Coordinates of C-alpha atoms in Angstrom, one line a residue:
M7 CA 34.2 -0.1 -4.3
T8 CA 31.5 0.1 -1.4
R9 CA 30.4 3.4 -0.1
P10 CA 31.7 4.2 3.4
V11 CA 29.5 4.0 6.2
D12 CA 27.8 7.4 7.1
A13 CA 29.0 8.2 10.8
N14 CA 25.8 10.3 11.1
L15 CA 23.5 7.0 10.1
S16 CA 25.4 5.1 12.7
A17 CA 25.0 7.6 15.6
W18 CA 21.3 8.0 14.5
V19 CA 21.0 4.0 14.6
E20 CA 22.3 3.9 18.2
S21 CA 20.3 6.7 19.5
Q22 CA 17.1 5.2 17.9
Y23 CA 18.0 1.8 19.2
A24 CA 17.9 3.2 22.7
H25 CA 14.7 4.8 22.4
C26 CA 13.1 1.6 20.8
A27 CA 14.3 -0.2 23.7
H28 CA 12.4 1.7 26.1
A29 CA 9.3 2.2 23.7
M30 CA 8.8 -1.6 22.9
L31 CA 8.7 -2.3 26.9
R32 CA 5.5 0.0 27.1
S33 CA 3.8 -3.1 25.5
V34 CA 5.2 -5.7 27.7
S35 CA 3.0 -6.5 31.0
A36 CA 1.2 -3.1 30.6
V37 CA -0.8 -3.7 33.7
D38 CA -1.6 -0.1 34.1
L39 CA -3.6 0.0 30.8
V40 CA -7.3 -0.7 30.7
K41 CA -9.4 -1.0 27.5
D42 CA -13.1 -0.4 27.5
R43 CA -15.1 -2.0 24.7
P44 CA -18.5 -1.1 25.4
G45 CA -19.9 -2.5 22.2
F46 CA -18.8 -5.9 23.5
G47 CA -19.4 -5.2 26.9
H48 CA -15.9 -5.6 27.9
R49 CA -13.5 -3.8 30.4
I50 CA -10.1 -5.3 29.9
R51 CA -6.9 -4.8 32.0
A52 CA -3.6 -6.2 30.7
S53 CA -2.1 -8.9 32.8
K54 CA 1.4 -9.5 33.9
G55 CA 3.2 -11.6 30.9
S56 CA 1.0 -10.2 28.3
V57 CA 2.5 -8.4 25.2
I58 CA 0.1 -5.7 23.7
A59 CA 0.6 -4.9 20.0
S60 CA 0.1 -1.2 20.6
P61 CA -0.2 0.8 24.1
V62 CA -2.3 3.2 22.3
L63 CA -5.9 2.6 23.0
G64 CA -8.0 3.1 19.8
S65 CA -11.4 1.9 18.5
Y66 CA -10.8 2.6 14.8
D67 CA -11.3 6.3 15.6
P68 CA -8.8 6.5 13.5
D69 CA -6.3 4.4 15.7
P70 CA -7.1 0.5 15.4
D71 CA -7.8 -1.3 18.3
Y72 CA -4.5 -3.3 18.9
F73 CA -5.2 -4.2 22.6
F74 CA -4.5 -7.7 22.0
H75 CA -1.9 -10.3 22.8
W76 CA -1.1 -11.8 19.3
L77 CA 1.0 -15.0 19.5
R78 CA 3.0 -14.0 16.5
D79 CA 3.8 -10.3 17.7
S80 CA 4.6 -11.3 21.3
A81 CA 7.1 -14.1 20.2
V82 CA 8.7 -11.5 18.1
V83 CA 8.9 -8.9 20.9
M84 CA 10.2 -11.3 23.5
D85 CA 13.0 -12.3 21.1
A86 CA 13.9 -8.7 20.8
L87 CA 13.8 -8.4 24.7
R88 CA 16.5 -11.2 25.0
L89 CA 18.8 -9.3 22.5
L90 CA 18.4 -6.1 24.8
Y91 CA 19.3 -8.4 27.8
E92 CA 22.2 -9.6 26.0
D93 CA 23.3 -6.3 24.9
G94 CA 22.8 -4.8 28.8
Q95 CA 20.2 -2.5 27.7
V96 CA 17.8 -3.8 30.2
S97 CA 18.5 -5.3 33.6
D98 CA 17.7 -8.8 35.2
S99 CA 14.0 -7.4 35.2
A100 CA 14.0 -8.8 31.7
L101 CA 14.2 -12.3 33.4
M102 CA 11.0 -11.6 35.4
Q103 CA 9.2 -10.4 32.1
F104 CA 10.1 -13.5 30.5
D105 CA 9.2 -15.6 33.2
D106 CA 5.7 -13.8 33.3
F107 CA 5.4 -14.3 29.6
I108 CA 6.0 -18.1 30.2
T109 CA 3.3 -18.0 32.9
F110 CA 0.8 -16.0 31.1
S111 CA 1.3 -18.3 27.7
L112 CA 0.7 -21.7 29.7
E113 CA -2.4 -20.1 31.0
L114 CA -3.7 -19.4 27.7
G115 CA -3.2 -23.2 26.7
K116 CA -5.8 -23.9 29.5
L117 CA -8.7 -21.8 27.9
D118 CA -11.8 -23.7 26.7
G119 CA -14.1 -21.9 24.4
R120 CA -17.1 -24.5 25.4
T121 CA -17.4 -22.4 28.6
L122 CA -18.3 -19.4 26.6
V123 CA -21.0 -21.6 24.6
R124 CA -22.3 -23.0 27.9
D125 CA -22.8 -19.7 29.6
R126 CA -24.2 -17.4 27.1
S127 CA -24.8 -14.5 29.6
W128 CA -22.0 -12.5 28.2
R129 CA -23.8 -12.4 24.9
N130 CA -26.4 -10.3 26.6
Q131 CA -23.8 -7.5 27.4
V132 CA -22.9 -7.1 23.7
A133 CA -24.7 -4.1 21.8
A134 CA -27.2 -5.1 19.1
D135 CA -25.0 -3.7 16.4
F136 CA -22.0 -5.6 17.4
E137 CA -23.4 -8.8 17.4
K138 CA -22.5 -9.2 13.7
F139 CA -18.9 -9.1 14.9
L140 CA -19.1 -12.1 17.4
R141 CA -17.6 -15.6 16.8
A142 CA -20.3 -18.3 16.2
D143 CA -20.8 -21.1 18.8
V144 CA -19.3 -23.6 16.3
D145 CA -16.1 -21.5 16.3
L146 CA -15.7 -21.1 20.0
E147 CA -16.4 -25.0 20.5
T148 CA -13.0 -25.5 18.5
A149 CA -11.0 -23.4 21.0
L150 CA -9.8 -26.0 23.5
G151 CA -6.8 -28.3 24.1
D152 CA -3.8 -28.1 21.7
A153 CA -5.7 -26.3 19.2
V154 CA -6.0 -23.1 21.5
A155 CA -2.4 -22.3 20.2
G156 CA -4.1 -21.9 16.8
E157 CA -5.9 -18.7 18.1
T158 CA -4.3 -15.9 16.3
R159 CA -4.9 -13.4 19.3
F160 CA -6.1 -13.0 22.9
N161 CA -7.3 -10.5 25.1
P162 CA -4.3 -9.3 27.1
D163 CA -6.2 -10.2 30.3
G164 CA -5.8 -14.0 29.4
T165 CA -9.4 -14.5 28.0
L166 CA -10.6 -15.6 24.5
D167 CA -11.1 -13.1 21.7
I168 CA -14.8 -13.3 21.1
S169 CA -14.7 -11.4 17.8
K170 CA -14.7 -13.1 14.3
W171 CA -11.0 -13.1 12.7
G172 CA -8.9 -15.1 10.7
R173 CA -8.5 -18.4 12.4
P174 CA -6.5 -20.7 12.8
Q175 CA -3.1 -19.2 12.3
N176 CA -0.3 -21.7 12.7
D177 CA 2.7 -19.3 12.8
G178 CA 2.6 -18.6 16.4
P179 CA 3.7 -21.8 18.2
P180 CA 6.7 -22.3 15.9
L181 CA 7.7 -18.5 16.3
R182 CA 7.4 -19.0 19.9
V183 CA 9.5 -22.1 19.9
L184 CA 12.3 -20.3 18.3
T185 CA 12.1 -17.6 20.8
L186 CA 12.2 -19.9 23.8
L187 CA 15.1 -21.8 22.3
R188 CA 17.1 -18.6 21.9
W189 CA 16.4 -17.8 25.4
F190 CA 17.6 -21.3 26.4
D191 CA 20.7 -20.7 24.6
S192 CA 21.3 -17.4 26.2
V193 CA 20.3 -17.7 29.8
S194 CA 20.6 -20.5 32.6
F195 CA 17.2 -20.5 34.2
E196 CA 16.5 -21.4 37.7
E197 CA 14.8 -24.8 37.9
G198 CA 11.2 -23.8 38.2
L199 CA 11.3 -21.4 35.0
D200 CA 13.4 -24.0 33.2
E201 CA 10.5 -26.5 33.7
R202 CA 7.8 -24.1 32.9
A203 CA 9.6 -23.0 29.6
A204 CA 10.1 -26.6 28.8
T205 CA 6.6 -27.4 29.1
L206 CA 5.4 -24.4 26.8
L207 CA 8.0 -25.5 24.3
R208 CA 6.9 -28.9 24.2
A209 CA 3.5 -27.9 23.6
D210 CA 4.5 -25.7 20.8
L211 CA 6.5 -28.2 19.2
H212 CA 3.6 -30.7 19.4
Y213 CA 1.3 -28.0 18.0
T214 CA 3.6 -27.4 15.1
Q215 CA 4.1 -31.2 14.2
R216 CA 0.4 -31.9 14.3
Y217 CA -0.9 -28.8 12.4
W218 CA 1.8 -27.7 9.9
R219 CA 0.1 -29.6 6.9
D220 CA -3.3 -27.9 7.7
P221 CA -4.3 -24.8 5.9
S222 CA -4.2 -21.7 7.9
Y223 CA -4.3 -17.8 7.7
D224 CA -1.4 -16.1 6.6
I225 CA 0.7 -13.8 8.7
W226 CA -1.6 -10.8 7.7
E227 CA -4.6 -12.7 8.8
E228 CA -6.4 -12.3 5.4
E229 CA -6.1 -15.6 3.1
K230 CA -6.3 -19.2 4.1
G231 CA -4.0 -21.8 2.5
L232 CA -0.4 -22.9 2.8
H233 CA 1.8 -20.0 3.3
Y234 CA 5.6 -19.8 2.8
Y235 CA 6.1 -17.8 6.1
T236 CA 4.4 -20.4 8.3
L237 CA 5.9 -23.4 6.6
S238 CA 9.4 -21.7 6.8
V239 CA 8.9 -21.0 10.6
S240 CA 7.6 -24.5 11.3
A241 CA 10.6 -26.1 9.5
A242 CA 13.1 -24.0 11.6
A243 CA 11.2 -24.6 14.8
L244 CA 11.1 -28.5 14.3
E245 CA 14.8 -28.5 13.2
K246 CA 15.8 -26.4 16.3
G247 CA 13.6 -28.1 18.5
A248 CA 14.9 -31.5 17.4
D249 CA 18.2 -30.6 18.8
W250 CA 16.8 -29.3 21.9
L251 CA 14.7 -32.5 22.4
E252 CA 17.7 -34.9 21.8
N253 CA 19.8 -33.1 24.5
R254 CA 16.9 -33.7 26.7
G255 CA 16.8 -37.3 25.9
D256 CA 13.8 -37.4 23.6
E257 CA 15.3 -39.0 20.5
V258 CA 12.1 -40.6 19.3
T259 CA 10.2 -37.2 19.0
A260 CA 13.5 -35.3 17.9
G261 CA 13.7 -37.9 15.0
S262 CA 10.1 -37.3 13.9
A263 CA 10.6 -33.6 14.0
R264 CA 13.7 -33.8 11.7
V265 CA 11.8 -35.9 9.2
Q266 CA 8.9 -33.3 9.1
A267 CA 11.2 -30.5 8.8
R268 CA 12.9 -32.1 5.7
I269 CA 9.4 -32.6 4.4
I270 CA 8.6 -29.1 4.7
R271 CA 11.9 -27.7 3.3
E272 CA 11.2 -29.8 0.1
L273 CA 7.6 -28.4 0.0
L274 CA 8.9 -24.8 0.3
D275 CA 11.0 -25.5 -3.0
N276 CA 7.8 -25.7 -4.8
F277 CA 6.7 -22.0 -3.8
W278 CA 9.4 -21.0 -6.4
A279 CA 7.6 -19.2 -9.4
S280 CA 10.5 -19.4 -12.1
E281 CA 8.4 -17.5 -14.6
D282 CA 8.0 -14.6 -11.9
G283 CA 11.4 -14.9 -10.5
Y284 CA 10.4 -15.1 -6.9
Y285 CA 9.2 -17.2 -4.0
R286 CA 5.4 -17.2 -3.8
S287 CA 4.0 -16.2 -0.5
R288 CA 1.1 -18.7 -0.6
V289 CA -0.9 -21.6 -2.1
L290 CA -4.5 -21.0 -1.4
E291 CA -7.1 -23.6 -0.9
G292 CA -8.1 -25.1 -3.9
G293 CA -5.0 -24.1 -5.8
A294 CA -6.4 -20.5 -6.8
R295 CA -3.9 -17.7 -7.5
S296 CA -3.6 -14.8 -5.3
T297 CA -2.8 -11.2 -6.2
K298 CA -0.6 -11.4 -2.9
E299 CA 1.9 -13.8 -4.1
L300 CA 4.8 -11.3 -4.0
D301 CA 4.9 -10.5 -0.4
I302 CA 7.4 -9.1 2.0
A303 CA 6.4 -12.2 4.4
V304 CA 8.8 -14.2 2.4
I305 CA 11.7 -11.9 3.4
L306 CA 10.5 -11.9 7.0
A307 CA 10.7 -15.7 7.0
A308 CA 14.3 -15.6 6.3
I309 CA 15.0 -13.3 9.3
H310 CA 12.6 -14.8 11.5
A311 CA 13.6 -18.4 10.9
P312 CA 17.3 -18.7 9.8
G313 CA 17.9 -22.2 8.7
D314 CA 21.4 -24.0 9.1
T315 CA 21.8 -24.5 5.0
P316 CA 21.8 -21.8 2.3
R317 CA 18.5 -23.0 0.9
H318 CA 15.6 -20.6 1.8
S319 CA 17.9 -18.4 3.7
V320 CA 19.5 -14.9 3.1
R321 CA 22.2 -16.8 1.2
D322 CA 19.6 -18.3 -1.4
P323 CA 19.9 -16.5 -4.6
R324 CA 16.2 -17.1 -5.2
M325 CA 15.5 -15.3 -2.0
Q326 CA 17.7 -12.5 -2.9
D327 CA 15.7 -12.4 -6.2
T328 CA 12.6 -12.3 -4.4
L329 CA 13.9 -9.1 -2.5
R330 CA 14.8 -7.5 -5.7
A331 CA 11.3 -8.2 -7.0
L332 CA 9.8 -6.5 -4.1
E333 CA 12.0 -3.6 -4.4
R334 CA 11.0 -3.2 -8.1
L335 CA 7.3 -3.7 -7.0
F336 CA 7.4 -0.9 -4.3
T337 CA 9.5 1.4 -6.4
A338 CA 6.7 1.2 -9.0
D339 CA 3.9 1.6 -6.6
Y340 CA 4.8 4.2 -4.1
P341 CA 5.4 7.7 -4.9
I342 CA 7.9 8.4 -2.0
N343 CA 10.1 5.8 -3.8
Q344 CA 10.2 7.9 -7.0
A345 CA 13.7 9.7 -7.9
L346 CA 15.2 8.3 -4.7
P347 CA 18.6 9.6 -3.9
V348 CA 21.4 7.2 -4.4
H349 CA 22.0 6.5 -0.7
R350 CA 18.6 5.5 -0.1
A351 CA 16.7 2.2 -0.7
P352 CA 12.8 2.0 -1.4
A353 CA 10.3 2.0 1.4
M354 CA 8.9 -1.5 1.6
G355 CA 5.2 -2.5 2.1
R356 CA 3.5 -5.8 2.4
Y357 CA 2.2 -6.6 -1.1
H358 CA 0.6 -5.1 -4.5
G359 CA -2.8 -3.5 -3.7
D360 CA -2.6 -3.4 -0.1
V361 CA -5.7 -1.4 1.2
Y362 CA -5.2 -1.5 5.0
Y363 CA -5.0 2.1 6.1
S364 CA -2.9 3.9 3.7
G365 CA -1.8 0.6 2.1
G366 CA 1.6 2.1 2.3
A367 CA 4.9 1.3 3.8
Y368 CA 5.6 -0.6 6.9
Y369 CA 8.3 0.1 9.2
F370 CA 9.0 -3.6 10.0
S371 CA 8.8 -4.4 6.1
T372 CA 11.6 -1.8 5.4
L373 CA 13.5 -2.9 8.7
G374 CA 13.2 -6.3 7.6
A375 CA 14.6 -5.8 4.1
A376 CA 17.5 -3.9 5.9
E377 CA 18.0 -6.8 8.4
F378 CA 18.1 -9.4 5.3
C379 CA 20.8 -7.4 3.8
F380 CA 22.8 -7.1 7.1
L381 CA 22.4 -10.8 7.6
A382 CA 23.6 -11.5 4.1
A383 CA 26.6 -9.5 4.7
A384 CA 27.3 -11.2 7.8
H385 CA 27.2 -14.5 6.2
G386 CA 29.9 -13.5 3.6
E387 CA 27.9 -12.3 0.8
P388 CA 29.4 -9.3 -1.2
R389 CA 30.2 -6.2 0.7
E390 CA 27.5 -4.3 -1.2
W391 CA 25.1 -6.0 1.1
L392 CA 26.0 -4.0 4.1
A393 CA 25.6 -0.8 2.0
R394 CA 22.2 -1.9 0.8
G395 CA 21.2 -2.4 4.3
N396 CA 22.4 1.1 5.4
A397 CA 20.3 2.4 2.5
Y398 CA 17.0 0.9 3.7
L399 CA 17.9 2.3 7.3
E400 CA 18.4 5.8 5.6
T401 CA 14.9 5.6 4.4
V402 CA 13.6 4.5 7.7
R403 CA 15.6 7.7 9.2
T404 CA 13.9 9.8 6.7
Y405 CA 10.5 8.8 7.8
T406 CA 11.0 8.6 11.5
P407 CA 9.9 11.8 13.5
A408 CA 12.2 13.4 15.9
D409 CA 10.6 11.9 18.8
G410 CA 11.7 8.5 17.4
E411 CA 8.2 6.8 17.8
L412 CA 7.3 4.3 15.3
S413 CA 3.9 3.5 14.2
E414 CA 2.8 0.5 12.0
Q415 CA 2.8 2.3 8.4
F416 CA 4.0 5.5 6.8
D417 CA 2.0 6.8 3.9
Q418 CA 3.2 5.8 0.4
K419 CA 2.4 9.3 -0.7
N420 CA 3.7 11.6 1.9
G421 CA 5.4 9.5 4.5
T422 CA 3.3 10.5 7.3
Q423 CA 2.6 7.8 10.0
T424 CA -0.5 5.7 9.7
S425 CA -2.3 2.8 11.3
A426 CA -1.3 1.7 14.8
R427 CA 0.9 4.3 16.8
Q428 CA 3.8 3.0 19.0
L429 CA 3.6 -0.6 17.3
A430 CA 5.8 -3.0 19.4
W431 CA 6.5 -5.0 16.4
S432 CA 8.1 -1.9 14.6
Y433 CA 10.4 -1.2 17.7
A434 CA 11.4 -5.0 17.9
A435 CA 12.1 -5.0 14.2
F436 CA 14.5 -1.9 14.8
I437 CA 16.1 -3.5 17.7
S438 CA 16.8 -7.1 15.6
C439 CA 17.9 -5.0 12.5
T440 CA 20.4 -2.8 14.7
N441 CA 21.8 -6.1 16.1
A442 CA 22.4 -7.6 12.7
R443 CA 23.9 -4.3 11.5
R444 CA 26.5 -4.6 14.2
T445 CA 27.4 -8.1 13.4
A446 CA 27.7 -7.1 9.8
M447 CA 29.9 -4.0 10.4
N448 CA 32.0 -6.0 12.9
M449 CA 32.9 -8.5 10.1
E450 CA 33.4 -5.8 7.6
N451 CA 36.1 -4.1 10.0
Q452 CA 37.8 -7.6 10.3
V453 CA 38.4 -7.6 6.7

């Protein structure tokens, strides 16, 4: 017998959803925000169409500097904007914001790092103690043509990030493909926007087809190798993109995309670690084992890139086993998960041994686990999955302050918010989780 849905939880979810809708939009086209980076000699104003990870200006004092347009984060946020538009939470201004996002993204694709190599005057503006953080010329010289889409992040004024970072990162283009395709399915665009969105989509599909085999940095920008998350979103983008290409008459490219998607799906099978009972998140260069193999990124792959078949989806028993393994991990690792009441699930982090800020629980990790459960329930899995998703949301409610603001993390010892404040991804995760919950509950009510 399943536990009845708590009406108080449902009321809180809808209230928090409305807050997240408003809060997330602070990061979209935040043209009123200006970030000074005196150490780099920078003064950066966000451009229309950019999506900053957090509108709180920090310099690791203690707030981190998240005044960047990440390809991954921006795709997640723009997908949540689509959900808000479909739900009537935002007006037709969302179409203009999407239009600006397309324009901004296309302009990023024109960047050429060689211009920064030829004109070295900008280096004279960098403080001596910041020179160690700068990209080398050989790195900048690779940022041109289709390879620009492998840049992890950009300045929100549309310029290249000049700091050392984990590059390339190959999850951004396929995530953007999936976001664009969902917008195409949802909205009929005017001719000009349709053409520009199609241009960006084709470019991202091209990047995905060309580079998915190459080692890249993981979703957390820490280790280089082949990653379950990146490969999963790449397969989904090529599968869905093939349908779109075929409908537009490009059967040759569509056929090639489908073949590559099948190859990736078969490669993902090899990430199953039978001795451990979970999908490994990564295979590092040289085959070295990582301490981060049990990683919430695998669960995020299932919700960000749902496939058409049960394998590698929320319906995959191995994927469900991976979630259970993560639950055991974080129950053991986090003091706030000790002696949980029966109506709450464990707060979820990224992986064992995380040292970033508190190294604690993440809102988007815990919400991702909840969304996984709701999607499983909506796909006909046992009814207990709905209750399980609600249990995760009860944990999120426990550690959400009265003002509804969501940071990146909440501390694993005392639940206080840490890391980036007002994280756009946290709000987007709540929006998509709520959407999945509504679908699951509607199906439950029809039974």
